Amino acid sequence: MDNKTINGLIEFIDKTPTCFHAVENFSAMLDKSGFTRLFEDRKWDIKPGGKYYVCRNGSTIAAFVIPKKPFKSFMIAAAHSDSPSFKIKPAPEIAVDNKYVKLSVEKYGGMIISSWLDRPLSIAGRTAFRTPGGIEVKNVNIDRDLICIPSLAIHMDGGMNEGVKWNVRTHMPPLFGDYSSKGKFEELIASTAEIAQDKLLGYDLFLYNRDRGKIWGFNDEYFSCPRIDDLQCAYSAITGLINTADIETEAVRAAVIFDNEEVGSGSKQGARSTFLWDTLTRVNEELGGGRSDYISALASGFMLSADNAHAVHPNNPDKADPNNRPYMNDGVVIKYNANQRYVTDSVSEAIFKEICER
């Protein structure tokens, strides 16, 4: 990728601390590009040649382009909006010796726990609150260096460099402030959401790394950034659809970004939910197709599931397969797994290689 593309990705990730902000920011991009938002609880009015998107839970989104001529297939790129993090527990404040206040958290997804230590962190996510018209939701981001998870000094544990078995409950609660911050957490969240504290009913809040992405290396050939798993692929799928929306084909082309991949995809907004099926069947029905047309379009289509892959590590080259050795900046990786954790087979591999060649 050129630096312009990477800087666009870094800028997007920098303003996208959670899955909720990912969908909010993707929605804004799609609105600006002439896509029409649809809602699952309302009737859809889809026309040939139209561009649309629909969201679920504020954390999953599907955008799609309808061809002007009758469609024959679905062509889909899928990625995910969530990233490993720590989620704030309800009633999170924990006082320590009447001197400190820390916050109770639980682990979300798979991560290297130690990488969260001694960094500038903050809190972002979604709030739910009471209004005269009913319950509403609003995304929040405390956009400042707010908290830190301090590591223990080597003087207090001489075995730190021999490895630590991390206990999230005891080792990872972030320091929120001195004792004067006691009782202030929900006040801060409500203030950030611009609502009265007594109206706050619930929240889905996560820690996020405040470090901004960087381009580095002798030739500026590498970049590092939080949350590239999987905002890198999600951003590429959405921007790819936007940039090619005016190309005419015989396929309904879609970019679908799911939530909760990091914890198994089993939620109402995950890849195992009805979201994609609901969306595609409604598109098919709106365009006058029956069940047989829908099955034929699926059978004639193709889905690309896009996520990050691990390159050969310069300090641990033995951890990679001896023959299949992906290196950074050497191109796209095609993932295989005999137990079907990745569903690539020889046919889909061949098709994807042809796409890349073209």
Short mmCIF file of C-alpha atoms in Angstrom, two decimals:
data_model
loop_
_atom_site.label_atom_id
_atom_site.label_comp_id
_atom_site.label_asym_id
_atom_site.label_seq_id
_atom_site.Cartn_x
_atom_site.Cartn_y
_atom_site.Cartn_z
CA MET A 1 0.00 0.00 0.00
CA ASP A 2 1.11 3.58 -0.60
CA ASN A 3 1.39 6.02 2.28
CA LYS A 4 -1.78 7.85 1.26
CA THR A 5 -3.76 4.63 1.66
CA ILE A 6 -2.07 3.78 4.96
CA ASN A 7 -2.59 7.30 6.32
CA GLY A 8 -6.29 7.01 5.45
CA LEU A 9 -6.48 3.73 7.35
CA ILE A 10 -4.58 5.16 10.35
CA GLU A 11 -6.86 8.21 10.43
CA PHE A 12 -9.93 5.95 10.38
CA ILE A 13 -8.63 3.69 13.14
CA ASP A 14 -7.61 6.68 15.25
CA LYS A 15 -11.24 7.84 15.39
CA THR A 16 -12.64 4.30 15.79
CA PRO A 17 -12.00 3.06 19.33
CA THR A 18 -14.81 0.45 19.40
CA CYS A 19 -17.09 -1.62 17.17
CA PHE A 20 -19.87 0.94 17.74
CA HIS A 21 -17.70 3.75 16.42
CA ALA A 22 -16.69 1.58 13.46
CA VAL A 23 -20.30 1.28 12.32
CA GLU A 24 -20.98 4.95 13.08
CA ASN A 25 -17.98 6.01 10.98
CA PHE A 26 -18.74 3.56 8.16
CA SER A 27 -22.30 4.90 8.08
CA ALA A 28 -21.01 8.45 7.69
CA MET A 29 -18.73 7.35 4.83
CA LEU A 30 -21.61 5.59 3.09
CA ASP A 31 -23.97 8.54 3.60
CA LYS A 32 -21.40 10.85 2.02
CA SER A 33 -21.07 8.46 -0.95
CA GLY A 34 -24.79 8.42 -1.72
CA PHE A 35 -25.85 5.20 -0.01
CA THR A 36 -29.35 5.10 1.49
CA ARG A 37 -29.80 3.72 4.98
CA LEU A 38 -32.40 0.99 5.50
CA PHE A 39 -33.78 -0.18 8.85
CA GLU A 40 -34.54 -3.78 9.80
CA ASP A 41 -37.84 -2.87 11.50
CA ARG A 42 -39.21 -0.94 8.51
CA LYS A 43 -40.28 -1.75 4.99
CA TRP A 44 -37.54 -1.59 2.37
CA ASP A 45 -37.82 0.07 -1.02
CA ILE A 46 -34.92 -1.22 -3.14
CA LYS A 47 -34.49 -0.18 -6.76
CA PRO A 48 -32.13 -1.45 -9.49
CA GLY A 49 -29.01 0.70 -9.56
CA GLY A 50 -29.42 1.73 -5.91
CA LYS A 51 -26.86 1.82 -3.11
CA TYR A 52 -27.95 0.88 0.41
CA TYR A 53 -26.80 -0.14 3.87
CA VAL A 54 -28.37 -1.56 7.01
CA CYS A 55 -27.10 -1.87 10.60
CA ARG A 56 -27.81 -4.16 13.53
CA ASN A 57 -27.06 -3.38 17.18
CA GLY A 58 -25.00 -0.37 16.15
CA SER A 59 -22.01 -2.69 15.73
CA THR A 60 -22.71 -4.71 12.55
CA ILE A 61 -23.28 -3.25 9.09
CA ALA A 62 -24.01 -4.50 5.57
CA ALA A 63 -23.61 -2.19 2.56
CA PHE A 64 -24.63 -3.31 -0.90
CA VAL A 65 -24.91 -2.09 -4.49
CA ILE A 66 -27.76 -3.25 -6.74
CA PRO A 67 -27.00 -3.67 -10.45
CA LYS A 68 -29.24 -1.93 -12.99
CA LYS A 69 -29.89 -5.20 -14.81
CA PRO A 70 -31.39 -8.35 -13.20
CA PHE A 71 -28.84 -9.78 -10.79
CA LYS A 72 -27.48 -13.31 -11.04
CA SER A 73 -25.31 -13.63 -7.94
CA PHE A 74 -24.17 -12.22 -4.61
CA MET A 75 -20.54 -11.14 -4.34
CA ILE A 76 -19.59 -10.43 -0.73
CA ALA A 77 -16.55 -9.27 1.22
CA ALA A 78 -16.86 -9.81 4.98
CA ALA A 79 -14.76 -8.65 7.93
CA HIS A 80 -15.35 -7.80 11.60
CA SER A 81 -15.68 -4.60 13.62
CA ASP A 82 -14.56 -5.78 17.06
CA SER A 83 -11.04 -6.04 18.46
CA PRO A 84 -9.59 -7.64 21.62
CA SER A 85 -9.95 -5.36 24.62
CA PHE A 86 -11.03 -5.15 28.24
CA LYS A 87 -14.70 -4.46 28.92
CA ILE A 88 -15.76 -2.35 31.87
CA LYS A 89 -17.90 -4.31 34.33
CA PRO A 90 -21.10 -2.86 35.86
CA ALA A 91 -20.49 -0.84 39.04
CA PRO A 92 -16.78 -0.95 38.27
CA GLU A 93 -15.22 1.27 40.91
CA ILE A 94 -12.83 -0.43 43.38
CA ALA A 95 -11.27 1.66 46.14
CA VAL A 96 -7.76 0.78 47.37
CA ASP A 97 -6.66 1.90 50.86
CA ASN A 98 -8.81 5.04 50.57
CA LYS A 99 -6.09 6.35 48.25
CA TYR A 100 -6.77 5.02 44.76
CA VAL A 101 -9.76 4.12 42.61
CA LYS A 102 -9.41 1.42 39.98
CA LEU A 103 -11.96 -0.08 37.58
CA SER A 104 -13.07 -3.70 37.38
CA VAL A 105 -12.73 -5.19 33.89
CA GLU A 106 -13.07 -8.50 32.07
CA LYS A 107 -11.16 -9.75 29.05
CA TYR A 108 -12.83 -9.58 25.63
CA GLY A 109 -11.24 -11.68 22.90
CA GLY A 110 -7.72 -13.05 22.58
CA MET A 111 -4.82 -10.72 23.32
CA ILE A 112 -1.28 -10.43 24.62
CA ILE A 113 -2.29 -9.12 28.03
CA SER A 114 1.07 -7.55 28.87
CA SER A 115 0.85 -5.28 25.81
CA TRP A 116 -1.83 -3.27 27.63
CA LEU A 117 0.47 -2.31 30.50
CA ASP A 118 1.95 1.17 31.02
CA ARG A 119 0.23 2.72 28.01
CA PRO A 120 -2.05 5.74 27.72
CA LEU A 121 -5.58 4.30 27.65
CA SER A 122 -9.10 5.62 27.64
CA ILE A 123 -12.70 4.39 27.56
CA ALA A 124 -15.24 4.34 24.75
CA GLY A 125 -18.38 2.48 23.72
CA ARG A 126 -22.14 2.82 23.92
CA THR A 127 -24.55 4.17 26.53
CA ALA A 128 -28.28 3.49 26.96
CA PHE A 129 -30.40 6.10 28.69
CA ARG A 130 -33.96 7.11 29.47
CA THR A 131 -35.76 9.85 27.49
CA PRO A 132 -39.40 10.99 27.47
CA GLY A 133 -39.82 9.04 24.24
CA GLY A 134 -38.24 5.82 25.50
CA ILE A 135 -34.77 4.33 25.73
CA GLU A 136 -32.12 5.75 23.39
CA VAL A 137 -28.47 4.88 22.77
CA LYS A 138 -25.46 7.08 22.13
CA ASN A 139 -21.81 6.34 21.47
CA VAL A 140 -19.22 7.91 23.74
CA ASN A 141 -15.47 8.38 23.60
CA ILE A 142 -13.55 9.97 26.45
CA ASP A 143 -11.04 11.49 24.07
CA ARG A 144 -8.10 12.01 26.43
CA ASP A 145 -5.46 9.99 28.22
CA LEU A 146 -7.63 8.86 31.13
CA ILE A 147 -6.40 5.60 32.64
CA CYS A 148 -3.38 3.32 32.83
CA ILE A 149 -2.73 -0.29 33.84
CA PRO A 150 0.54 0.00 35.77
CA SER A 151 2.97 -2.89 35.78
CA LEU A 152 4.70 -3.99 38.99
CA ALA A 153 8.26 -2.72 39.41
CA ILE A 154 11.05 -5.25 38.99
CA HIS A 155 12.13 -4.38 42.57
CA MET A 156 8.86 -5.84 43.90
CA ASP A 157 8.93 -9.03 41.84
CA GLY A 158 12.33 -10.23 40.73
CA GLY A 159 10.69 -12.91 38.58
CA MET A 160 8.89 -10.48 36.27
CA ASN A 161 11.26 -11.18 33.38
CA GLU A 162 10.83 -14.94 33.79
CA GLY A 163 7.16 -14.68 32.84
CA VAL A 164 3.94 -13.84 34.66
CA LYS A 165 0.66 -15.72 34.63
CA TRP A 166 -1.73 -12.80 34.32
CA ASN A 167 -4.89 -12.70 36.41
CA VAL A 168 -7.29 -10.18 34.85
CA ARG A 169 -9.19 -9.57 38.08
CA THR A 170 -6.12 -8.78 40.16
CA HIS A 171 -3.46 -7.59 37.68
CA MET A 172 -5.38 -5.68 35.03
CA PRO A 173 -7.85 -3.23 36.62
CA PRO A 174 -6.84 0.20 35.26
CA LEU A 175 -6.08 3.04 37.65
CA PHE A 176 -8.86 5.63 37.31
CA GLY A 177 -7.64 8.25 39.77
CA ASP A 178 -6.88 9.14 43.35
CA TYR A 179 -9.53 8.80 46.03
CA SER A 180 -11.23 12.02 45.01
CA SER A 181 -12.43 10.18 41.86
CA LYS A 182 -14.55 7.76 43.92
CA GLY A 183 -18.16 7.84 42.75
CA LYS A 184 -17.26 9.82 39.63
CA PHE A 185 -17.13 7.09 36.96
CA GLU A 186 -20.79 7.10 35.91
CA GLU A 187 -20.88 10.87 36.32
CA LEU A 188 -18.05 11.10 33.77
CA ILE A 189 -19.79 8.72 31.35
CA ALA A 190 -23.09 10.61 31.59
CA SER A 191 -21.33 13.94 31.14
CA THR A 192 -19.51 12.66 28.05
CA ALA A 193 -22.83 11.43 26.63
CA GLU A 194 -24.37 14.82 27.51
CA ILE A 195 -27.16 13.29 29.58
CA ALA A 196 -28.20 13.57 33.21
CA GLN A 197 -26.59 10.87 35.34
CA ASP A 198 -29.96 9.67 36.69
CA LYS A 199 -31.04 8.94 33.09
CA LEU A 200 -28.13 6.54 32.46
CA LEU A 201 -29.46 2.98 32.42
CA GLY A 202 -26.58 0.92 31.03
CA TYR A 203 -23.38 0.90 28.99
CA ASP A 204 -21.12 -1.26 26.85
CA LEU A 205 -17.72 0.32 27.48
CA PHE A 206 -14.24 -0.87 26.52
CA LEU A 207 -10.68 0.22 27.13
CA TYR A 208 -8.75 1.35 24.09
CA ASN A 209 -5.13 2.09 23.32
CA ARG A 210 -4.53 5.80 22.75
CA ASP A 211 -1.31 5.29 20.77
CA ARG A 212 -1.73 6.58 17.23
CA GLY A 213 -0.68 4.46 14.28
CA LYS A 214 2.82 5.01 12.91
CA ILE A 215 4.63 4.44 9.63
CA TRP A 216 8.20 3.30 10.27
CA GLY A 217 11.19 1.34 8.94
CA PHE A 218 14.26 2.42 6.95
CA ASN A 219 12.16 2.94 3.82
CA ASP A 220 8.87 3.66 5.64
CA GLU A 221 7.91 0.14 4.64
CA TYR A 222 6.03 -0.89 7.81
CA PHE A 223 3.19 0.46 9.87
CA SER A 224 1.93 -0.27 13.36
CA CYS A 225 -1.52 0.56 14.66
CA PRO A 226 -3.97 -0.56 17.35
CA ARG A 227 -7.06 -2.51 16.25
CA ILE A 228 -5.83 -3.45 12.77
CA ASP A 229 -7.49 -6.79 13.64
CA ASP A 230 -9.83 -6.30 11.95
CA LEU A 231 -10.44 -2.65 11.15
CA GLN A 232 -7.79 -2.93 8.43
CA CYS A 233 -9.91 -5.41 6.46
CA ALA A 234 -13.23 -3.79 7.40
CA TYR A 235 -12.03 -0.40 6.16
CA SER A 236 -10.71 -1.99 2.96
CA ALA A 237 -14.01 -3.77 2.29
CA ILE A 238 -16.16 -0.67 2.78
CA THR A 239 -13.87 1.68 0.85
CA GLY A 240 -13.52 -0.91 -1.90
CA LEU A 241 -17.29 -1.09 -2.30
CA ILE A 242 -17.62 2.71 -2.27
CA ASN A 243 -14.86 3.18 -4.85
CA THR A 244 -16.33 0.61 -7.27
CA ALA A 245 -20.03 1.30 -6.73
CA ASP A 246 -20.51 2.78 -10.21
CA ILE A 247 -19.06 -0.22 -12.05
CA GLU A 248 -21.90 -2.16 -13.62
CA THR A 249 -22.05 -5.94 -13.06
CA GLU A 250 -24.67 -8.68 -12.86
CA ALA A 251 -24.08 -9.21 -9.14
CA VAL A 252 -25.37 -7.67 -5.94
CA ARG A 253 -22.06 -6.61 -4.38
CA ALA A 254 -21.87 -6.29 -0.62
CA ALA A 255 -19.46 -5.48 2.20
CA VAL A 256 -20.57 -6.97 5.52
CA ILE A 257 -18.84 -6.09 8.79
CA PHE A 258 -19.85 -8.33 11.72
CA ASP A 259 -19.40 -7.82 15.45
CA ASN A 260 -18.22 -10.37 18.04
CA GLU A 261 -15.87 -12.41 15.86
CA GLU A 262 -13.30 -12.24 18.64
CA VAL A 263 -15.59 -14.24 20.96
CA GLY A 264 -17.14 -16.74 18.55
CA SER A 265 -19.61 -14.76 16.40
CA GLY A 266 -22.60 -16.28 18.22
CA SER A 267 -24.47 -13.08 19.12
CA LYS A 268 -27.50 -11.58 17.37
CA GLN A 269 -25.07 -9.37 15.42
CA GLY A 270 -22.34 -11.95 14.83
CA ALA A 271 -21.56 -13.93 11.70
CA ARG A 272 -23.56 -16.89 13.05
CA SER A 273 -26.68 -14.73 13.42
CA THR A 274 -29.48 -14.26 10.90
CA PHE A 275 -28.22 -10.83 9.85
CA LEU A 276 -26.69 -11.70 6.49
CA TRP A 277 -29.46 -14.17 5.63
CA ASP A 278 -32.12 -11.62 6.56
CA THR A 279 -30.44 -8.94 4.47
CA LEU A 280 -29.92 -11.03 1.34
CA THR A 281 -33.39 -12.59 1.38
CA ARG A 282 -35.00 -9.16 1.69
CA VAL A 283 -32.91 -7.84 -1.21
CA ASN A 284 -33.94 -10.83 -3.31
CA GLU A 285 -37.64 -10.37 -2.46
CA GLU A 286 -37.55 -6.62 -3.08
CA LEU A 287 -36.17 -7.28 -6.57
CA GLY A 288 -38.93 -9.78 -7.32
CA GLY A 289 -37.01 -13.01 -6.82
CA GLY A 290 -38.39 -16.20 -5.30
CA ARG A 291 -36.70 -18.83 -3.18
CA SER A 292 -35.30 -20.62 -6.21
CA ASP A 293 -33.79 -17.36 -7.50
CA TYR A 294 -32.23 -16.75 -4.10
CA ILE A 295 -30.61 -20.19 -3.95
CA SER A 296 -29.30 -19.80 -7.50
CA ALA A 297 -27.81 -16.39 -6.67
CA LEU A 298 -26.04 -17.86 -3.63
CA ALA A 299 -24.74 -20.80 -5.65
CA SER A 300 -23.45 -18.44 -8.35
CA GLY A 301 -21.81 -16.08 -5.86
CA PHE A 302 -18.59 -15.83 -3.90
CA MET A 303 -17.69 -14.65 -0.41
CA LEU A 304 -14.32 -13.35 0.73
CA SER A 305 -13.80 -13.57 4.50
CA ALA A 306 -11.08 -11.03 5.25
CA ASP A 307 -9.01 -11.01 8.43
CA ASN A 308 -5.39 -10.49 9.41
CA ALA A 309 -2.69 -13.15 9.00
CA HIS A 310 0.59 -13.60 10.86
CA ALA A 311 3.86 -13.01 9.02
CA VAL A 312 7.12 -14.80 9.71
CA HIS A 313 8.46 -13.21 12.91
CA PRO A 314 12.05 -11.92 12.52
CA ASN A 315 12.99 -13.06 16.05
CA ASN A 316 11.00 -16.31 15.96
CA PRO A 317 11.18 -17.60 12.37
CA ASP A 318 10.79 -21.19 13.59
CA LYS A 319 7.17 -20.49 14.61
CA ALA A 320 6.07 -20.32 10.95
CA ASP A 321 5.38 -23.26 8.66
CA PRO A 322 8.61 -24.42 6.96
CA ASN A 323 7.14 -24.14 3.45
CA ASN A 324 4.30 -21.62 3.69
CA ARG A 325 6.04 -18.52 4.99
CA PRO A 326 4.19 -15.21 4.54
CA TYR A 327 6.40 -12.15 4.91
CA MET A 328 5.36 -8.57 5.56
CA ASN A 329 4.81 -6.60 2.34
CA ASP A 330 4.97 -9.75 0.21
CA GLY A 331 1.28 -9.71 -0.70
CA VAL A 332 -2.06 -11.16 0.30
CA VAL A 333 -2.22 -14.32 2.42
CA ILE A 334 -4.69 -17.11 1.65
CA LYS A 335 -5.53 -19.02 4.84
CA TYR A 336 -6.03 -22.78 4.87
CA ASN A 337 -7.14 -25.02 7.75
CA ALA A 338 -7.90 -28.73 7.51
CA ASN A 339 -10.48 -28.46 10.31
CA GLN A 340 -12.31 -25.72 8.40
CA ARG A 341 -11.57 -22.87 10.78
CA TYR A 342 -10.93 -21.23 7.42
CA VAL A 343 -13.12 -22.64 4.68
CA THR A 344 -10.67 -22.15 1.80
CA ASP A 345 -10.51 -25.04 -0.65
CA SER A 346 -8.66 -25.51 -3.93
CA VAL A 347 -11.49 -24.00 -5.99
CA SER A 348 -11.92 -20.86 -3.87
CA GLU A 349 -8.13 -20.48 -3.74
CA ALA A 350 -7.95 -20.63 -7.53
CA ILE A 351 -10.76 -18.10 -7.96
CA PHE A 352 -9.18 -15.69 -5.48
CA LYS A 353 -5.76 -15.98 -7.14
CA GLU A 354 -7.37 -15.08 -10.45
CA ILE A 355 -9.04 -12.06 -8.85
CA CYS A 356 -5.69 -10.91 -7.44
CA GLU A 357 -3.95 -11.38 -10.79
CA ARG A 358 -6.57 -9.24 -12.53
#
